[in-house]
């Protein structure tokens, strides 16, 4: 009780604040998302994601070397697929010499110890921009899961350490785990996007990959029949528990900042590592406000990422990973 307790004593100098700080972010917390495109010598800035780029394989090599040197030792790969290779069932996703498979090999050849995780979902490959197969205005579940399991095998074969299913179909973790076991990829992990909400914060990402749902008749215009309703909390726990039972090694909550209540709740509930994805729209908001001079970029980045870790994140996927290293000096 005051005056016996004066909380300001523990805030009175930089040294004491540093000593009692509860949450410290470090390079090993981060998973760096990378966008890969076909071609050579390509490094295109994404319009809605300033200072973030689509890279061709040669530039991917350079980027990965730089990340490794900075102490960033995990990447999460996404590919931008040319329109002419897209179809309803995402068949290009299974091409052994497809862009994702080549990207995995490129990273592993450049930096064998880099942890490689791969996005598993149909949307970048889908002519309709959905994470599963579309039929009569519906996204088919079990048929899509079959493709996702094959896709996972193909990534494992190319050298992925973890597959990261981001599609939110039911039962996909079990099917993927069984497929990996059957094919002998017993050490390939699964990072499940377990509580992935139908969020407007994915907009810039869909620009980056040109993967937004298309606006045509008999194709659902959004992802709300598979991604979660952002009003829900219990459902996030159920989804996460099911993914763990089905064999997920790491579970994820996505997006980040608006969902930190869910992150803490899941952290308290489960005993596997919890990942949080600070998504493209969260990145874009900070960049835009900083560009206008309305927010201090570096200070806001550190505050948000520390908050994500404080909420319970063991792994943070963030487009700010390199900024964090720079800021921490
Ligand atoms: C694809 C996928 C998305 C993101 C990661 N994987 C987009 C979506 O579900 O529509 C979003 C990442 C971001 O916004 O940074 N299934």
JSON list of N, CA and C in Angstrom, two decimals, residues 288-327:
[
{"chain": "A", "resi": 288, "resn": "UNK", "atom": "N", "xyz": [1.58, 3.65, -43.84]},
{"chain": "A", "resi": 288, "resn": "UNK", "atom": "CA", "xyz": [0.83, 4.80, -44.35]},
{"chain": "A", "resi": 288, "resn": "UNK", "atom": "C", "xyz": [0.83, 5.94, -43.33]},
{"chain": "A", "resi": 289, "resn": "UNK", "atom": "N", "xyz": [0.58, 5.60, -42.07]},
{"chain": "A", "resi": 289, "resn": "UNK", "atom": "CA", "xyz": [0.54, 6.65, -41.04]},
{"chain": "A", "resi": 289, "resn": "UNK", "atom": "C", "xyz": [1.92, 7.27, -40.86]},
{"chain": "A", "resi": 290, "resn": "UNK", "atom": "N", "xyz": [2.96, 6.44, -40.94]},
{"chain": "A", "resi": 290, "resn": "UNK", "atom": "CA", "xyz": [4.32, 6.96, -40.77]},
{"chain": "A", "resi": 290, "resn": "UNK", "atom": "C", "xyz": [4.69, 7.88, -41.94]},
{"chain": "A", "resi": 291, "resn": "UNK", "atom": "N", "xyz": [4.27, 7.46, -43.15]},
{"chain": "A", "resi": 291, "resn": "UNK", "atom": "CA", "xyz": [4.55, 8.26, -44.34]},
{"chain": "A", "resi": 291, "resn": "UNK", "atom": "C", "xyz": [3.94, 9.67, -44.22]},
{"chain": "A", "resi": 292, "resn": "UNK", "atom": "N", "xyz": [2.78, 9.72, -43.60]},
{"chain": "A", "resi": 292, "resn": "UNK", "atom": "CA", "xyz": [2.11, 11.02, -43.41]},
{"chain": "A", "resi": 292, "resn": "UNK", "atom": "C", "xyz": [2.71, 11.81, -42.26]},
{"chain": "A", "resi": 293, "resn": "UNK", "atom": "N", "xyz": [3.62, 11.16, -41.52]},
{"chain": "A", "resi": 293, "resn": "UNK", "atom": "CA", "xyz": [4.21, 11.83, -40.38]},
{"chain": "A", "resi": 293, "resn": "UNK", "atom": "C", "xyz": [3.30, 11.82, -39.16]},
{"chain": "A", "resi": 294, "resn": "UNK", "atom": "N", "xyz": [2.31, 10.96, -39.16]},
{"chain": "A", "resi": 294, "resn": "UNK", "atom": "CA", "xyz": [1.33, 10.92, -38.06]},
{"chain": "A", "resi": 294, "resn": "UNK", "atom": "C", "xyz": [1.74, 9.97, -36.94]},
{"chain": "A", "resi": 295, "resn": "UNK", "atom": "N", "xyz": [2.60, 9.02, -37.25]},
{"chain": "A", "resi": 295, "resn": "UNK", "atom": "CA", "xyz": [3.06, 8.08, -36.22]},
{"chain": "A", "resi": 295, "resn": "UNK", "atom": "C", "xyz": [4.57, 7.93, -36.35]},
{"chain": "A", "resi": 296, "resn": "UNK", "atom": "N", "xyz": [5.22, 7.63, -35.25]},
{"chain": "A", "resi": 296, "resn": "UNK", "atom": "CA", "xyz": [6.65, 7.33, -35.27]},
{"chain": "A", "resi": 296, "resn": "UNK", "atom": "C", "xyz": [6.81, 5.85, -35.64]},
{"chain": "A", "resi": 297, "resn": "UNK", "atom": "N", "xyz": [7.23, 5.60, -36.86]},
{"chain": "A", "resi": 297, "resn": "UNK", "atom": "CA", "xyz": [7.30, 4.25, -37.42]},
{"chain": "A", "resi": 297, "resn": "UNK", "atom": "C", "xyz": [7.98, 3.26, -36.49]},
{"chain": "A", "resi": 298, "resn": "UNK", "atom": "N", "xyz": [9.24, 3.54, -36.14]},
{"chain": "A", "resi": 298, "resn": "UNK", "atom": "CA", "xyz": [10.03, 2.56, -35.40]},
{"chain": "A", "resi": 298, "resn": "UNK", "atom": "C", "xyz": [9.43, 2.30, -34.01]},
{"chain": "A", "resi": 299, "resn": "UNK", "atom": "N", "xyz": [8.96, 3.35, -33.38]},
{"chain": "A", "resi": 299, "resn": "UNK", "atom": "CA", "xyz": [8.40, 3.19, -32.03]},
{"chain": "A", "resi": 299, "resn": "UNK", "atom": "C", "xyz": [7.13, 2.35, -32.07]},
{"chain": "A", "resi": 300, "resn": "UNK", "atom": "N", "xyz": [6.30, 2.60, -33.08]},
{"chain": "A", "resi": 300, "resn": "UNK", "atom": "CA", "xyz": [5.04, 1.86, -33.19]},
{"chain": "A", "resi": 300, "resn": "UNK", "atom": "C", "xyz": [5.31, 0.39, -33.53]},
{"chain": "A", "resi": 301, "resn": "UNK", "atom": "N", "xyz": [6.27, 0.15, -34.39]},
{"chain": "A", "resi": 301, "resn": "UNK", "atom": "CA", "xyz": [6.62, -1.23, -34.76]},
{"chain": "A", "resi": 301, "resn": "UNK", "atom": "C", "xyz": [7.03, -2.01, -33.51]},
{"chain": "A", "resi": 302, "resn": "UNK", "atom": "N", "xyz": [7.92, -1.43, -32.72]},
{"chain": "A", "resi": 302, "resn": "UNK", "atom": "CA", "xyz": [8.40, -2.15, -31.53]},
{"chain": "A", "resi": 302, "resn": "UNK", "atom": "C", "xyz": [7.27, -2.35, -30.50]},
{"chain": "A", "resi": 303, "resn": "UNK", "atom": "N", "xyz": [6.43, -1.35, -30.38]},
{"chain": "A", "resi": 303, "resn": "UNK", "atom": "CA", "xyz": [5.32, -1.46, -29.42]},
{"chain": "A", "resi": 303, "resn": "UNK", "atom": "C", "xyz": [4.36, -2.57, -29.84]},
{"chain": "A", "resi": 304, "resn": "UNK", "atom": "N", "xyz": [4.02, -2.60, -31.11]},
{"chain": "A", "resi": 304, "resn": "UNK", "atom": "CA", "xyz": [3.07, -3.62, -31.58]},
{"chain": "A", "resi": 304, "resn": "UNK", "atom": "C", "xyz": [3.65, -5.03, -31.46]},
{"chain": "A", "resi": 305, "resn": "UNK", "atom": "N", "xyz": [4.91, -5.17, -31.86]},
{"chain": "A", "resi": 305, "resn": "UNK", "atom": "CA", "xyz": [5.48, -6.52, -31.84]},
{"chain": "A", "resi": 305, "resn": "UNK", "atom": "C", "xyz": [5.72, -7.00, -30.41]},
{"chain": "A", "resi": 306, "resn": "UNK", "atom": "N", "xyz": [6.09, -6.10, -29.53]},
{"chain": "A", "resi": 306, "resn": "UNK", "atom": "CA", "xyz": [6.25, -6.48, -28.12]},
{"chain": "A", "resi": 306, "resn": "UNK", "atom": "C", "xyz": [4.89, -6.88, -27.54]},
{"chain": "A", "resi": 307, "resn": "UNK", "atom": "N", "xyz": [3.84, -6.16, -27.94]},
{"chain": "A", "resi": 307, "resn": "UNK", "atom": "CA", "xyz": [2.50, -6.50, -27.46]},
{"chain": "A", "resi": 307, "resn": "UNK", "atom": "C", "xyz": [2.07, -7.88, -27.95]},
{"chain": "A", "resi": 308, "resn": "UNK", "atom": "N", "xyz": [2.44, -8.20, -29.18]},
{"chain": "A", "resi": 308, "resn": "UNK", "atom": "CA", "xyz": [2.10, -9.52, -29.73]},
{"chain": "A", "resi": 308, "resn": "UNK", "atom": "C", "xyz": [2.80, -10.62, -28.93]},
{"chain": "A", "resi": 309, "resn": "UNK", "atom": "N", "xyz": [4.07, -10.38, -28.62]},
{"chain": "A", "resi": 309, "resn": "UNK", "atom": "CA", "xyz": [4.80, -11.39, -27.82]},
{"chain": "A", "resi": 309, "resn": "UNK", "atom": "C", "xyz": [4.24, -11.45, -26.39]},
{"chain": "A", "resi": 310, "resn": "UNK", "atom": "N", "xyz": [3.96, -10.29, -25.81]},
{"chain": "A", "resi": 310, "resn": "UNK", "atom": "CA", "xyz": [3.43, -10.24, -24.44]},
{"chain": "A", "resi": 310, "resn": "UNK", "atom": "C", "xyz": [2.09, -10.99, -24.35]},
{"chain": "A", "resi": 311, "resn": "UNK", "atom": "N", "xyz": [1.31, -10.93, -25.43]},
{"chain": "A", "resi": 311, "resn": "UNK", "atom": "CA", "xyz": [0.02, -11.63, -25.45]},
{"chain": "A", "resi": 311, "resn": "UNK", "atom": "C", "xyz": [0.18, -13.14, -25.44]},
{"chain": "A", "resi": 312, "resn": "UNK", "atom": "N", "xyz": [1.37, -13.62, -25.85]},
{"chain": "A", "resi": 312, "resn": "UNK", "atom": "CA", "xyz": [1.60, -15.06, -25.80]},
{"chain": "A", "resi": 312, "resn": "UNK", "atom": "C", "xyz": [2.21, -15.68, -27.05]},
{"chain": "A", "resi": 313, "resn": "UNK", "atom": "N", "xyz": [2.63, -14.85, -27.99]},
{"chain": "A", "resi": 313, "resn": "UNK", "atom": "CA", "xyz": [3.20, -15.40, -29.22]},
{"chain": "A", "resi": 313, "resn": "UNK", "atom": "C", "xyz": [4.59, -15.98, -28.98]},
{"chain": "A", "resi": 314, "resn": "UNK", "atom": "N", "xyz": [4.81, -17.22, -29.40]},
{"chain": "A", "resi": 314, "resn": "UNK", "atom": "CA", "xyz": [6.15, -17.81, -29.39]},
{"chain": "A", "resi": 314, "resn": "UNK", "atom": "C", "xyz": [6.85, -17.61, -30.72]},
{"chain": "A", "resi": 315, "resn": "UNK", "atom": "N", "xyz": [6.05, -17.44, -31.75]},
{"chain": "A", "resi": 315, "resn": "UNK", "atom": "CA", "xyz": [6.56, -17.24, -33.11]},
{"chain": "A", "resi": 315, "resn": "UNK", "atom": "C", "xyz": [5.77, -16.07, -33.68]},
{"chain": "A", "resi": 316, "resn": "UNK", "atom": "N", "xyz": [6.45, -15.14, -34.37]},
{"chain": "A", "resi": 316, "resn": "UNK", "atom": "CA", "xyz": [5.74, -14.01, -34.96]},
{"chain": "A", "resi": 316, "resn": "UNK", "atom": "C", "xyz": [6.09, -13.93, -36.45]},
{"chain": "A", "resi": 317, "resn": "UNK", "atom": "N", "xyz": [5.09, -14.10, -37.29]},
{"chain": "A", "resi": 317, "resn": "UNK", "atom": "CA", "xyz": [5.29, -13.85, -38.71]},
{"chain": "A", "resi": 317, "resn": "UNK", "atom": "C", "xyz": [5.03, -12.38, -38.93]},
{"chain": "A", "resi": 318, "resn": "UNK", "atom": "N", "xyz": [6.04, -11.66, -39.46]},
{"chain": "A", "resi": 318, "resn": "UNK", "atom": "CA", "xyz": [5.88, -10.22, -39.62]},
{"chain": "A", "resi": 318, "resn": "UNK", "atom": "C", "xyz": [6.71, -9.68, -40.76]},
{"chain": "A", "resi": 319, "resn": "UNK", "atom": "N", "xyz": [6.11, -8.74, -41.50]},
{"chain": "A", "resi": 319, "resn": "UNK", "atom": "CA", "xyz": [6.81, -8.05, -42.57]},
{"chain": "A", "resi": 319, "resn": "UNK", "atom": "C", "xyz": [7.80, -7.03, -42.01]},
{"chain": "A", "resi": 320, "resn": "UNK", "atom": "N", "xyz": [7.76, -6.81, -40.70]},
{"chain": "A", "resi": 320, "resn": "UNK", "atom": "CA", "xyz": [8.67, -5.85, -40.06]},
{"chain": "A", "resi": 320, "resn": "UNK", "atom": "C", "xyz": [9.94, -6.51, -39.53]},
{"chain": "A", "resi": 321, "resn": "UNK", "atom": "N", "xyz": [10.13, -7.81, -39.77]},
{"chain": "A", "resi": 321, "resn": "UNK", "atom": "CA", "xyz": [11.26, -8.52, -39.13]},
{"chain": "A", "resi": 321, "resn": "UNK", "atom": "C", "xyz": [12.59, -7.80, -39.37]},
{"chain": "A", "resi": 322, "resn": "UNK", "atom": "N", "xyz": [12.85, -7.40, -40.61]},
{"chain": "A", "resi": 322, "resn": "UNK", "atom": "CA", "xyz": [14.13, -6.72, -40.88]},
{"chain": "A", "resi": 322, "resn": "UNK", "atom": "C", "xyz": [14.19, -5.35, -40.20]},
{"chain": "A", "resi": 323, "resn": "UNK", "atom": "N", "xyz": [13.06, -4.66, -40.15]},
{"chain": "A", "resi": 323, "resn": "UNK", "atom": "CA", "xyz": [13.01, -3.36, -39.46]},
{"chain": "A", "resi": 323, "resn": "UNK", "atom": "C", "xyz": [13.38, -3.55, -37.98]},
{"chain": "A", "resi": 324, "resn": "UNK", "atom": "N", "xyz": [12.87, -4.61, -37.40]},
{"chain": "A", "resi": 324, "resn": "UNK", "atom": "CA", "xyz": [13.14, -4.85, -35.98]},
{"chain": "A", "resi": 324, "resn": "UNK", "atom": "C", "xyz": [14.64, -5.00, -35.74]},
{"chain": "A", "resi": 325, "resn": "UNK", "atom": "N", "xyz": [15.29, -5.74, -36.62]},
{"chain": "A", "resi": 325, "resn": "UNK", "atom": "CA", "xyz": [16.75, -5.94, -36.46]},
{"chain": "A", "resi": 325, "resn": "UNK", "atom": "C", "xyz": [17.46, -4.60, -36.57]},
{"chain": "A", "resi": 326, "resn": "UNK", "atom": "N", "xyz": [17.03, -3.80, -37.55]},
{"chain": "A", "resi": 326, "resn": "UNK", "atom": "CA", "xyz": [17.62, -2.47, -37.74]},
{"chain": "A", "resi": 326, "resn": "UNK", "atom": "C", "xyz": [17.39, -1.61, -36.50]},
{"chain": "A", "resi": 327, "resn": "UNK", "atom": "N", "xyz": [16.16, -1.62, -36.01]},
{"chain": "A", "resi": 327, "resn": "UNK", "atom": "CA", "xyz": [15.81, -0.76, -34.87]},
{"chain": "A", "resi": 327, "resn": "UNK", "atom": "C", "xyz": [16.58, -1.19, -33.62]}
]
